[in-house]
JSON list of C-alpha atoms in Angstrom, two decimals:
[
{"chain": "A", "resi": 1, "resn": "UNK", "atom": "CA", "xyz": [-9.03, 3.88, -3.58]},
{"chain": "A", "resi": 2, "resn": "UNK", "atom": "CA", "xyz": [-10.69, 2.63, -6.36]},
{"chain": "A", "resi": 3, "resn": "UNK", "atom": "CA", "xyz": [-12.92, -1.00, -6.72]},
{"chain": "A", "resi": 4, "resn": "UNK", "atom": "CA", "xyz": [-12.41, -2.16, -10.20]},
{"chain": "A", "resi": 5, "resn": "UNK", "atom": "CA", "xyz": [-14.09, -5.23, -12.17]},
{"chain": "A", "resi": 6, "resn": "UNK", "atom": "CA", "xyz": [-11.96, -7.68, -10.96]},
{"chain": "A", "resi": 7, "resn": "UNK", "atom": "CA", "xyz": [-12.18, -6.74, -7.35]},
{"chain": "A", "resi": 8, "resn": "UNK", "atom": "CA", "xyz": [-8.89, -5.91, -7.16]},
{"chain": "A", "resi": 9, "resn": "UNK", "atom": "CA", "xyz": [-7.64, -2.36, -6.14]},
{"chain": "A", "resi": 10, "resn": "UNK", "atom": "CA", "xyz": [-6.22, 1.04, -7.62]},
{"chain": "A", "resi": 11, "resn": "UNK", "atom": "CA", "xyz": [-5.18, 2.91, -5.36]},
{"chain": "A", "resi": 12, "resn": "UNK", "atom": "CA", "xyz": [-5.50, 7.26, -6.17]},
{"chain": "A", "resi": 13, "resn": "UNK", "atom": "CA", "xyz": [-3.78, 9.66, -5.03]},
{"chain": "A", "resi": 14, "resn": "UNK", "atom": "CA", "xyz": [-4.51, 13.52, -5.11]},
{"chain": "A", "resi": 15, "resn": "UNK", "atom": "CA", "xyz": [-1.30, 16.03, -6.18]},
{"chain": "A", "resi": 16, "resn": "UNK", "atom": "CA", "xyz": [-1.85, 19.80, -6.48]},
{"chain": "A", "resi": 17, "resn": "UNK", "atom": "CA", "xyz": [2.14, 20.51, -7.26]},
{"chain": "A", "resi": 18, "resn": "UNK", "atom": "CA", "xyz": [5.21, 18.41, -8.10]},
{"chain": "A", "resi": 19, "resn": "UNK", "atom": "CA", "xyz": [6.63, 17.68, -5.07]},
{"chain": "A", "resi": 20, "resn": "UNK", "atom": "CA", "xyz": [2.99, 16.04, -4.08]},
{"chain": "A", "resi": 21, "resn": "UNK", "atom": "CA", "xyz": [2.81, 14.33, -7.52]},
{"chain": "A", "resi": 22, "resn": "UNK", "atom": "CA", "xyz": [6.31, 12.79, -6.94]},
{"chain": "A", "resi": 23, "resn": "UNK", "atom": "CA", "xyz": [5.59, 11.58, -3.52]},
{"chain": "A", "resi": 24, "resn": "UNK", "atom": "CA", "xyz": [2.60, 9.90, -4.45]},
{"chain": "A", "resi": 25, "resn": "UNK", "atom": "CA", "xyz": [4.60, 8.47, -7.25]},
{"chain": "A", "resi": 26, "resn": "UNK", "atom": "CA", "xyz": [7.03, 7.15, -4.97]},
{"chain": "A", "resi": 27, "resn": "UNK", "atom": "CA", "xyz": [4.39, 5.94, -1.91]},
{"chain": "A", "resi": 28, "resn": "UNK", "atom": "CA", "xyz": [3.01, 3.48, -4.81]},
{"chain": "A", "resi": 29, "resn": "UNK", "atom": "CA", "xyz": [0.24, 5.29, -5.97]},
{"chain": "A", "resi": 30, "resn": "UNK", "atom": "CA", "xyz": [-1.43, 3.27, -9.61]},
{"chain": "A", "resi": 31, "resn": "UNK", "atom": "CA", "xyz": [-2.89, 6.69, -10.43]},
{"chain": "A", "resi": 32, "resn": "UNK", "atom": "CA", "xyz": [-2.84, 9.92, -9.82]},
{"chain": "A", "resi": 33, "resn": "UNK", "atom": "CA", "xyz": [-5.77, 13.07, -10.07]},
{"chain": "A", "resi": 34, "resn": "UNK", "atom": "CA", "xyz": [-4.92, 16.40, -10.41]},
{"chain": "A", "resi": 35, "resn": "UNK", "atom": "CA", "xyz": [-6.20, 20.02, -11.54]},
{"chain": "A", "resi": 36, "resn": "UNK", "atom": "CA", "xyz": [-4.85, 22.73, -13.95]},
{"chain": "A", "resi": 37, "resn": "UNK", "atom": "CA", "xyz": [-5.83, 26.32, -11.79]},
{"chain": "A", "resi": 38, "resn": "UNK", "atom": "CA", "xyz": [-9.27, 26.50, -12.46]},
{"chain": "A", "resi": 39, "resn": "UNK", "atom": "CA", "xyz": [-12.47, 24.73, -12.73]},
{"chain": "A", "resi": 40, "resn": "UNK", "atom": "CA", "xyz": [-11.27, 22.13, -9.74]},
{"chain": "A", "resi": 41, "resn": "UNK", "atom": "CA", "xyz": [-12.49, 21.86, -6.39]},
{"chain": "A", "resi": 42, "resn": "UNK", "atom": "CA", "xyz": [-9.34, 22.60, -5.11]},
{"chain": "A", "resi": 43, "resn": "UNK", "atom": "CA", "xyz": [-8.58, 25.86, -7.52]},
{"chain": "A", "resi": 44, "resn": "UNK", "atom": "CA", "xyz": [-7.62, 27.83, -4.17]},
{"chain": "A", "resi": 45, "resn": "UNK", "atom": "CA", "xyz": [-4.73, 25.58, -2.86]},
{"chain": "A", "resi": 46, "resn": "UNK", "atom": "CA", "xyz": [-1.41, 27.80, -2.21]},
{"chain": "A", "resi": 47, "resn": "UNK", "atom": "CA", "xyz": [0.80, 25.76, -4.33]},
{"chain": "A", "resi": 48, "resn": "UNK", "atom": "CA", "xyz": [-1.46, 24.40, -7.88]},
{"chain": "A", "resi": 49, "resn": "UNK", "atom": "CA", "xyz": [-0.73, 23.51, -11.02]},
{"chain": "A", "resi": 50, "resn": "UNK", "atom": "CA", "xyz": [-1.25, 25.35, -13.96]},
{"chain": "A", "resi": 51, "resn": "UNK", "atom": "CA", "xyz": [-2.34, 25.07, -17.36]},
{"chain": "A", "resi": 52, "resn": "UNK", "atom": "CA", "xyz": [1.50, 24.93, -19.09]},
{"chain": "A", "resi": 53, "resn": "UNK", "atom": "CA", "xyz": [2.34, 22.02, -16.56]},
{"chain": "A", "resi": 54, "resn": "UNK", "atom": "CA", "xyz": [0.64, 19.04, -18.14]},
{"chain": "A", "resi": 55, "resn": "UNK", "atom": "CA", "xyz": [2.92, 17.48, -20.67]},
{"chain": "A", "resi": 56, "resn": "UNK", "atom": "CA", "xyz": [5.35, 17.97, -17.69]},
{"chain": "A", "resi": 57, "resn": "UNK", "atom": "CA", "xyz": [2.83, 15.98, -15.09]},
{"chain": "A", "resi": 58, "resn": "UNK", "atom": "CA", "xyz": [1.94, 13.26, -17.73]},
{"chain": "A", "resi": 59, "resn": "UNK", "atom": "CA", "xyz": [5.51, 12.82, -18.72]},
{"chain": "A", "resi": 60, "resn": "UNK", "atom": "CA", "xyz": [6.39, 11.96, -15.41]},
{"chain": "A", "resi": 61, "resn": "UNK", "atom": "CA", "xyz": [3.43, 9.74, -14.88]},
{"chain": "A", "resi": 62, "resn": "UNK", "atom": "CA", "xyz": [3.34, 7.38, -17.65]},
{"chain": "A", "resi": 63, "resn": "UNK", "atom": "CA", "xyz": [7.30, 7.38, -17.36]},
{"chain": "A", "resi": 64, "resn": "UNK", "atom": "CA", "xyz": [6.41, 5.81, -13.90]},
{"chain": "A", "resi": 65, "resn": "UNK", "atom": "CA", "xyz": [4.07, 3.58, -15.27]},
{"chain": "A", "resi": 66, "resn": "UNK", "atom": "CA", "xyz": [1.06, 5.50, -13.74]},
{"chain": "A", "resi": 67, "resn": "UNK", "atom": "CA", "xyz": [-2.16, 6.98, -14.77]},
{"chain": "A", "resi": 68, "resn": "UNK", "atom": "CA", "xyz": [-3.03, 10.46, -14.75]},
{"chain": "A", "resi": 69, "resn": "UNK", "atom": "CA", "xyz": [-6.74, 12.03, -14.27]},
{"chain": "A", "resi": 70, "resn": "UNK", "atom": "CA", "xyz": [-7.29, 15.51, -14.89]},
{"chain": "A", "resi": 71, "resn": "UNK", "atom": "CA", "xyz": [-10.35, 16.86, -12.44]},
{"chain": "A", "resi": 72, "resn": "UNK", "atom": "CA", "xyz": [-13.03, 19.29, -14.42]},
{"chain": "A", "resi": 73, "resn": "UNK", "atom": "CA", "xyz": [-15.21, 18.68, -11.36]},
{"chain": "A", "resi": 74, "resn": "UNK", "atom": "CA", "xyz": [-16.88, 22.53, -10.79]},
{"chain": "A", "resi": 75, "resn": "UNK", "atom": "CA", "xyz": [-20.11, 23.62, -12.14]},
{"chain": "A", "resi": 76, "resn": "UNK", "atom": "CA", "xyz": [-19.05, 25.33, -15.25]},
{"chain": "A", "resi": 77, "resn": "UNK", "atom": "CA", "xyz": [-20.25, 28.75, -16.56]},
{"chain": "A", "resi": 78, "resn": "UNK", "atom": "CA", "xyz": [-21.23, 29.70, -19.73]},
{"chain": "A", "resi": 79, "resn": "UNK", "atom": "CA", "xyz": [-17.94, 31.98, -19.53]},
{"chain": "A", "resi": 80, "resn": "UNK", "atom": "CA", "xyz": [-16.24, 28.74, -18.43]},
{"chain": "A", "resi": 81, "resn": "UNK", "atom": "CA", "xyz": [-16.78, 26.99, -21.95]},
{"chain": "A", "resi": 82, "resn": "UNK", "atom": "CA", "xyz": [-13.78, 28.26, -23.69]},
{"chain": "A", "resi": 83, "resn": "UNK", "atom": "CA", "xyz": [-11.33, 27.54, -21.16]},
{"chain": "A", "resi": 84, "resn": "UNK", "atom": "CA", "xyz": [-13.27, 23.96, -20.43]},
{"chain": "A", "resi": 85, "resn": "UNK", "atom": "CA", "xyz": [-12.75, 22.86, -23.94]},
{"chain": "A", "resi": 86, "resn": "UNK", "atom": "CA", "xyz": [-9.36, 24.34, -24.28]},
{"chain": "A", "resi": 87, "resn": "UNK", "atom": "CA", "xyz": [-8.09, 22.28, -21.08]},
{"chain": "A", "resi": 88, "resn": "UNK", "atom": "CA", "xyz": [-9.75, 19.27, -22.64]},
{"chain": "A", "resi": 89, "resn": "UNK", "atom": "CA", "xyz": [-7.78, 19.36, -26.10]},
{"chain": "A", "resi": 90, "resn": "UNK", "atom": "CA", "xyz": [-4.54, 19.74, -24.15]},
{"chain": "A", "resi": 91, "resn": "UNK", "atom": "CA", "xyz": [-6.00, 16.57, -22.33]},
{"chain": "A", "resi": 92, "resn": "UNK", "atom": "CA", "xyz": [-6.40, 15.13, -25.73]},
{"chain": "A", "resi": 93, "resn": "UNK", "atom": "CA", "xyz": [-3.14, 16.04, -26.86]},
{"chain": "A", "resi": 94, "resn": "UNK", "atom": "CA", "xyz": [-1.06, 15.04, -24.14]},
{"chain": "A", "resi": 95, "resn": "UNK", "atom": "CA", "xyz": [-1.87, 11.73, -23.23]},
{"chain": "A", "resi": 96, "resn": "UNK", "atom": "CA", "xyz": [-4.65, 12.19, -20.11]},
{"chain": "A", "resi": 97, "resn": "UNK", "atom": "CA", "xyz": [-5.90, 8.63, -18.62]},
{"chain": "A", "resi": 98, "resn": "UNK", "atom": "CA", "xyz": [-9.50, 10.30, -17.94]},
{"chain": "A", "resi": 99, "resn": "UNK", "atom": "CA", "xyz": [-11.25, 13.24, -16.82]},
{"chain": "A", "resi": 100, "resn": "UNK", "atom": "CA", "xyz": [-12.88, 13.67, -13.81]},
{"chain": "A", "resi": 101, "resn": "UNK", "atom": "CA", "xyz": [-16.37, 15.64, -14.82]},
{"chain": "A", "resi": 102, "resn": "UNK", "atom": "CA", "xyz": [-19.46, 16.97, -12.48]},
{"chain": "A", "resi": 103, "resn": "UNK", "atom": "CA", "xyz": [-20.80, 18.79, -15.15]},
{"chain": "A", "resi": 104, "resn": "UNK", "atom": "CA", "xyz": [-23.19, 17.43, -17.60]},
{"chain": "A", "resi": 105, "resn": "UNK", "atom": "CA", "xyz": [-21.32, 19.78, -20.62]},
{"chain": "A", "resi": 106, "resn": "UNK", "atom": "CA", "xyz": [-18.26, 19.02, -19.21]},
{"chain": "A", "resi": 107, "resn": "UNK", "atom": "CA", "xyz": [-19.14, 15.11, -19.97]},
{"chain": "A", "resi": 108, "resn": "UNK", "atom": "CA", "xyz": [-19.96, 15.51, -22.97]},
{"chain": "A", "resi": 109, "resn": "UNK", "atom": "CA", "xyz": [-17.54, 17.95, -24.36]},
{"chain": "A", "resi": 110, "resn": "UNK", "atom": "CA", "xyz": [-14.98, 15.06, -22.65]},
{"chain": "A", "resi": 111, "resn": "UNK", "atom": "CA", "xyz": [-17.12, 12.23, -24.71]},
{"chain": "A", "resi": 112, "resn": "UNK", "atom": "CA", "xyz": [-17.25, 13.88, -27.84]},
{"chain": "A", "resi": 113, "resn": "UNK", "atom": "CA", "xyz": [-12.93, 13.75, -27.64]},
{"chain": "A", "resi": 114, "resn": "UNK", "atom": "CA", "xyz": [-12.95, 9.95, -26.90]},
{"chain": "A", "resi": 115, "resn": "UNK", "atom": "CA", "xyz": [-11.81, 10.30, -23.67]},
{"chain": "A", "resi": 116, "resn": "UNK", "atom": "CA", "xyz": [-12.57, 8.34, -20.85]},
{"chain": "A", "resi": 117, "resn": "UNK", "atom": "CA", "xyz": [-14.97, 9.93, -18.14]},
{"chain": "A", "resi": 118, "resn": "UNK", "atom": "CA", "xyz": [-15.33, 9.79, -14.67]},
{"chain": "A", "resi": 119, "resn": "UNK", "atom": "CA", "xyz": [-18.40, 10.92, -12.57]},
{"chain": "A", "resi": 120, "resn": "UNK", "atom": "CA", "xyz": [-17.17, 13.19, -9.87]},
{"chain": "A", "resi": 121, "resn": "UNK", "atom": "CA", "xyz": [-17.88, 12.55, -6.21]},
{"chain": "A", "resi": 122, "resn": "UNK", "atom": "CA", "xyz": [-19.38, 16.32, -6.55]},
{"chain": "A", "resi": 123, "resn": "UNK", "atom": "CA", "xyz": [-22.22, 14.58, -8.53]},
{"chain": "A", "resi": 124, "resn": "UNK", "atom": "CA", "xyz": [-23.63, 12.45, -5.41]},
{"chain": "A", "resi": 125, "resn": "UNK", "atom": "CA", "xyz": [-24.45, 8.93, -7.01]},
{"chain": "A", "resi": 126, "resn": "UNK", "atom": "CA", "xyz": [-25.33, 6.97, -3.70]},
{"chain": "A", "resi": 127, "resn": "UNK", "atom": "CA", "xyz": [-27.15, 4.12, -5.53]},
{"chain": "A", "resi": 128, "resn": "UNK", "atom": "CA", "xyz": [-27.16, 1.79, -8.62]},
{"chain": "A", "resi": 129, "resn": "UNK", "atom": "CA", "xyz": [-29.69, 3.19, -11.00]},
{"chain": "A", "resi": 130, "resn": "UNK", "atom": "CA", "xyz": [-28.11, 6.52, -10.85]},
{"chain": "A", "resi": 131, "resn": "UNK", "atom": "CA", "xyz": [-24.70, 4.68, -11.84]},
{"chain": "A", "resi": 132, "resn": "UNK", "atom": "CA", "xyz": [-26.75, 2.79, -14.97]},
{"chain": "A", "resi": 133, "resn": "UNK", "atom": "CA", "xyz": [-27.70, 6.16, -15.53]},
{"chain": "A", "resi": 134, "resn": "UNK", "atom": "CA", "xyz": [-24.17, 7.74, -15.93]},
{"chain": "A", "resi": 135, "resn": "UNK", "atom": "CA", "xyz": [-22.88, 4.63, -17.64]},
{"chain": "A", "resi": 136, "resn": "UNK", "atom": "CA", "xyz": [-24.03, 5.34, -20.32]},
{"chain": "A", "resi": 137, "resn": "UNK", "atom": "CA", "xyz": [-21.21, 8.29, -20.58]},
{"chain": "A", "resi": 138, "resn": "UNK", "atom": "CA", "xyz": [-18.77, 7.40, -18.12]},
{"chain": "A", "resi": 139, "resn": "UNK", "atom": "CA", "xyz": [-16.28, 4.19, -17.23]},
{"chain": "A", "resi": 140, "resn": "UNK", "atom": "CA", "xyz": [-16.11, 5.22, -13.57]},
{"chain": "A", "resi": 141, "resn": "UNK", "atom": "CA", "xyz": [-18.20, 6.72, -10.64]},
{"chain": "A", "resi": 142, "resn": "UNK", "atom": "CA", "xyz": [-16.76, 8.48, -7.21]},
{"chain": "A", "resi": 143, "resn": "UNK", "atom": "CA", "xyz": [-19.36, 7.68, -5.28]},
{"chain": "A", "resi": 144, "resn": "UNK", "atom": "CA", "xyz": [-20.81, 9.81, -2.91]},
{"chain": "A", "resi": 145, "resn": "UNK", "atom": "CA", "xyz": [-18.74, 9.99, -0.01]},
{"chain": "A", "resi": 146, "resn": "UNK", "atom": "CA", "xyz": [-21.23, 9.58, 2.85]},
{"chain": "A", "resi": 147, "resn": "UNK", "atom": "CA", "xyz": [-21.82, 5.88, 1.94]},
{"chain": "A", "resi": 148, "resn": "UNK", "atom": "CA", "xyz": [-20.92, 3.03, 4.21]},
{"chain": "A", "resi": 149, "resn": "UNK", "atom": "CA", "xyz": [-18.75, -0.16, 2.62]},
{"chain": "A", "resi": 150, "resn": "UNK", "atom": "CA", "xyz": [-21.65, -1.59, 3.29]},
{"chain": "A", "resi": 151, "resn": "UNK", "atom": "CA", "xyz": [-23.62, 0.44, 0.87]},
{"chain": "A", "resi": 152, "resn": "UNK", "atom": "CA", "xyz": [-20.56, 0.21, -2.00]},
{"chain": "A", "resi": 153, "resn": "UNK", "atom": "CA", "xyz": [-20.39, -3.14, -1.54]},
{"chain": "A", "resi": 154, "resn": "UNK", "atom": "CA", "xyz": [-24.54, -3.97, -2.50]},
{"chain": "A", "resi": 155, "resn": "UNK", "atom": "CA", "xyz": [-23.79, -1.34, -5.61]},
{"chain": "A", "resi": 156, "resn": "UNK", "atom": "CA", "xyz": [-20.52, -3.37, -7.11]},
{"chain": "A", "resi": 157, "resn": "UNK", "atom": "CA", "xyz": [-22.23, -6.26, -6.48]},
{"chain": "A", "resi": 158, "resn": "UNK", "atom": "CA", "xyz": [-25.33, -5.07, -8.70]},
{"chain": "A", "resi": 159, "resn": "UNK", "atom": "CA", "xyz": [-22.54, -3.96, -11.53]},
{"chain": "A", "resi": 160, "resn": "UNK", "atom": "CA", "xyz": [-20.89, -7.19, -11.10]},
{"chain": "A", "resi": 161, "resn": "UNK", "atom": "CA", "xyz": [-24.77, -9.35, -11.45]},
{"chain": "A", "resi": 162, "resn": "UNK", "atom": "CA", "xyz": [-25.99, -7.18, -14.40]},
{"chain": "A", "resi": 163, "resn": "UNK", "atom": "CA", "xyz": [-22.73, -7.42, -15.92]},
{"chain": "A", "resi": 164, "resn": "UNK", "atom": "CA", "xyz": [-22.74, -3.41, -16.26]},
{"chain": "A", "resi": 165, "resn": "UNK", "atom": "CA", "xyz": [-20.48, -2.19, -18.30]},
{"chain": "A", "resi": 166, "resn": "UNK", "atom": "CA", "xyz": [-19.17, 1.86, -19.50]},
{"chain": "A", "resi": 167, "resn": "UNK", "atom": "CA", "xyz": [-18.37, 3.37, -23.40]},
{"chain": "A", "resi": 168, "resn": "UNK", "atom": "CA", "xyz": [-14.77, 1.20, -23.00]},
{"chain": "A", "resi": 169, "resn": "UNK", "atom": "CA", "xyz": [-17.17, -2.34, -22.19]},
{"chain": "A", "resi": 170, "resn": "UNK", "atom": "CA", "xyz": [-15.23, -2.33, -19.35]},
{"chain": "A", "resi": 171, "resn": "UNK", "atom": "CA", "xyz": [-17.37, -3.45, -16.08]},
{"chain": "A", "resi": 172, "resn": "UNK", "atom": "CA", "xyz": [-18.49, 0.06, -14.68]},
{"chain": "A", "resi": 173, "resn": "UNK", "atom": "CA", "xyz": [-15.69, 0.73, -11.64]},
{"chain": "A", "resi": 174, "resn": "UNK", "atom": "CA", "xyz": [-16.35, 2.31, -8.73]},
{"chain": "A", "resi": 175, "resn": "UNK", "atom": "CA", "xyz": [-14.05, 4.58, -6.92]},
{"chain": "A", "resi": 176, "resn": "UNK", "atom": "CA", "xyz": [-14.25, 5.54, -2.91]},
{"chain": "A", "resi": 177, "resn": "UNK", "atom": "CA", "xyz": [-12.46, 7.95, -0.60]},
{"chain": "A", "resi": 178, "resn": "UNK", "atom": "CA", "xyz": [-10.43, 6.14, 1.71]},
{"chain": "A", "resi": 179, "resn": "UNK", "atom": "CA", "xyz": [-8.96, 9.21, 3.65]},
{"chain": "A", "resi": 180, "resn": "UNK", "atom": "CA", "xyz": [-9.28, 12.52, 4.05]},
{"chain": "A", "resi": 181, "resn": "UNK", "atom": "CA", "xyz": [-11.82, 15.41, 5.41]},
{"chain": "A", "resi": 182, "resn": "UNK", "atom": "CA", "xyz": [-15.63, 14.65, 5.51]},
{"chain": "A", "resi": 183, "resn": "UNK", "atom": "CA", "xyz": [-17.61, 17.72, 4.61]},
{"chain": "A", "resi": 184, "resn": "UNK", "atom": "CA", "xyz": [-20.63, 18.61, 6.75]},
{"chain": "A", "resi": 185, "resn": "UNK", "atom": "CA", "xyz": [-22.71, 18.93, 2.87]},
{"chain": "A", "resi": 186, "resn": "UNK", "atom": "CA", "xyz": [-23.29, 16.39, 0.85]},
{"chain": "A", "resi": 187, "resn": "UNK", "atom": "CA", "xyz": [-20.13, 15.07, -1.20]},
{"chain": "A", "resi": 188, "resn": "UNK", "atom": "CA", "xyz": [-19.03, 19.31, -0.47]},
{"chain": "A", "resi": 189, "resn": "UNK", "atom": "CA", "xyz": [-22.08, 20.41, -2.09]},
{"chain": "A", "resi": 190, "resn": "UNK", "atom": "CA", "xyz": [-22.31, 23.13, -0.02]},
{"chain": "A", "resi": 191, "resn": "UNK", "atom": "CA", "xyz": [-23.71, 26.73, 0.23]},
{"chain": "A", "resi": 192, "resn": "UNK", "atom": "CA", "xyz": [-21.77, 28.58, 3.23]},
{"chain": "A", "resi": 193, "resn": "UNK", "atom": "CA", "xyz": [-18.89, 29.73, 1.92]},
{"chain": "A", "resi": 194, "resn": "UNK", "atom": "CA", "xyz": [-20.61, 31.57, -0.98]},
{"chain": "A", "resi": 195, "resn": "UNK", "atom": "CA", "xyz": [-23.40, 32.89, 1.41]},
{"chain": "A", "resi": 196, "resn": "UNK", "atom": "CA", "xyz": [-20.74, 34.42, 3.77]},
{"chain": "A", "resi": 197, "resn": "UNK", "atom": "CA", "xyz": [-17.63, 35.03, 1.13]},
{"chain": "A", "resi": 198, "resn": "UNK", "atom": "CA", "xyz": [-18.94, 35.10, -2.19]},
{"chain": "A", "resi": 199, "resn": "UNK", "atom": "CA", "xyz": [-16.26, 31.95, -2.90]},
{"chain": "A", "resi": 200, "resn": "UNK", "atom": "CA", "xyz": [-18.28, 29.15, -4.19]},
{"chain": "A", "resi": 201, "resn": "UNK", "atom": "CA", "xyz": [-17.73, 25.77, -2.93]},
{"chain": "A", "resi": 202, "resn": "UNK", "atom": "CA", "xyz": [-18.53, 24.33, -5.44]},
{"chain": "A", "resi": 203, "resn": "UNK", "atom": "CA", "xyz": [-16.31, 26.40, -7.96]},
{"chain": "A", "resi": 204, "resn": "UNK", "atom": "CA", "xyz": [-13.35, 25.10, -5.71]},
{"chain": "A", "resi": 205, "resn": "UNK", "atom": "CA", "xyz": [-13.19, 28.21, -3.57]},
{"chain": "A", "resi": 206, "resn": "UNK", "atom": "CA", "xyz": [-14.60, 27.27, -0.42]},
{"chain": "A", "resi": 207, "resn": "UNK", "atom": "CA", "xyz": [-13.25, 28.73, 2.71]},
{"chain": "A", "resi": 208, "resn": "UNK", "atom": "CA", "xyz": [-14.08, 26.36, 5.34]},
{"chain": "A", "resi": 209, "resn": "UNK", "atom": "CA", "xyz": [-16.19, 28.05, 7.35]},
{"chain": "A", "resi": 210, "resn": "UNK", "atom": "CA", "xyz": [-17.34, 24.52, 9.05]},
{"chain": "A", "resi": 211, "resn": "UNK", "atom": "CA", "xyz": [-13.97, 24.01, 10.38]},
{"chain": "A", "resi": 212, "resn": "UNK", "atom": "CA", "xyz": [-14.03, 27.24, 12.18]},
{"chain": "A", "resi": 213, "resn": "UNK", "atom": "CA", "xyz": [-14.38, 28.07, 16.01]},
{"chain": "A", "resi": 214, "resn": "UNK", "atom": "CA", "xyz": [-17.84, 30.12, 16.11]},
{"chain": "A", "resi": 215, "resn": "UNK", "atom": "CA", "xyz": [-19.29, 32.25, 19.23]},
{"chain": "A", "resi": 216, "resn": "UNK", "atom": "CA", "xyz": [-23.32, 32.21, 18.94]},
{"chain": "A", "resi": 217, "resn": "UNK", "atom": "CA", "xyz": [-25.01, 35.37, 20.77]},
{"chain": "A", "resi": 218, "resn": "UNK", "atom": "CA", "xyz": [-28.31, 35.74, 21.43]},
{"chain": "A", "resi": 219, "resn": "UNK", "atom": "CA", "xyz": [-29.11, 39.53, 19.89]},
{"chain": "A", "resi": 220, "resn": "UNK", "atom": "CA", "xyz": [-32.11, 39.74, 22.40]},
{"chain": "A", "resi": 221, "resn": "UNK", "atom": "CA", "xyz": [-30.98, 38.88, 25.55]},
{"chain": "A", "resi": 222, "resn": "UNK", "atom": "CA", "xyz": [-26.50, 39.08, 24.61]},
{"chain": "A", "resi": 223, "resn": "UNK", "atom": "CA", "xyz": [-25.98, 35.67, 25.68]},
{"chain": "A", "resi": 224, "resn": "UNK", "atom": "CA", "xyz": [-23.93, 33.97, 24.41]},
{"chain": "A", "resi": 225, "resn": "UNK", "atom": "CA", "xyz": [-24.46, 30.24, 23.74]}
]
């Protein structure tokens, strides 16, 4: 869900193929995120969209009446550039609400198209200087999951005080996961999955491994623990 300026609130949903995407349409959803194969955190899902599927998934979106937010949210490689800008232009072109960015290049790149930004969860802003910080590029944060409402709360209520306000002079809005799996890192910064798999989690590849069922053994003694 999503805490806007008016305290009022947008509720987001995730969609990673069309059936999801019309489901969330039809549950009510104001706005929908989604990524395009690569360079989202969820880039090894079984059923994804893929790059030629965007006018189709904006189509059906503003035809509904809803927003769409394409997710750029991996750290991005030099050999990621080309295929970064490329997915931004076909943002451009067909219509995209915002972009959902963890990546200082990818904000800018997104900035220097006029189009609005979004500060990925993958980022970790837990407080309000870090979201003056970022408002100076971007219209909305995803805060660090790990915060209590408690926590949100004292940071809209800063925004709200200092009248703070993003590149659109909208208020700065904050958005919060409502539902969903908690990640033992912070926000799924995490380092396990590429230690043990070579699949970066935070390249959208992560393999779990801190939802698995693990045996310890003690190598001295063979006990296992």
């Amino acid at each position: 869900m999503t805490v806007v300026n008016n305290h009022s609130i947008e509720l987001l949903a995730p969609a990673g193929c069309y059936p999801s995407l019309q489901a969330a349409i039809a549950a009510g959803a104001d706005s929908v995120y989604f990524g395009l194969a690569q360079l989202n955190m969820r880039a090894r899902a079984r059923r994804s969209f893929q790059g030629g599927d965007l006018p189709g998934i904006m189509e059906r979106l503003h035809r509904a009446d809803r927003k769409g937010f394409l997710t750029l949210n991996t750290l991005v490689y030099d050999h990621d550039l080309r295929l970064m800008n490329a997915l931004l232009d076909e943002a451009v072109k067909e219509g995209v609400d915002a972009v959902i960015v963890a990546d200082v290049a990818a904000v800018m790149a997104a900035r220097e198209r006029n189009l609005e930004v979004h500060i990925s969860t993958q980022l970790s802003v837990s407080n309000y200087p870090a979201v003056v910080f970022f408002s100076q590029w971007a219209d909305r944060i995803v805060l660090a999951r790990e915060l209590t409402l408690g926590a949100i709360e004292r940071i809209h209520k800063n925004i709200v005080e200092n009248d703070l306000r993003g590149p659109s002079g909208r208020l700065m809005e904050l958005e919060a996961f409502a539902h969903g799996a908690q990640c033992v890192a912070v926000s799924g910064r995490c380092g396990m999955s590429v230690y043990t798999s070579n699949a970066s989690a935070n390249r959208g590849a992560c393999e779990q491994n801190c939802r698995k069922e693990y045996t310890i053994t003690d190598r001295e003694t063979g006990k296992e623990l």
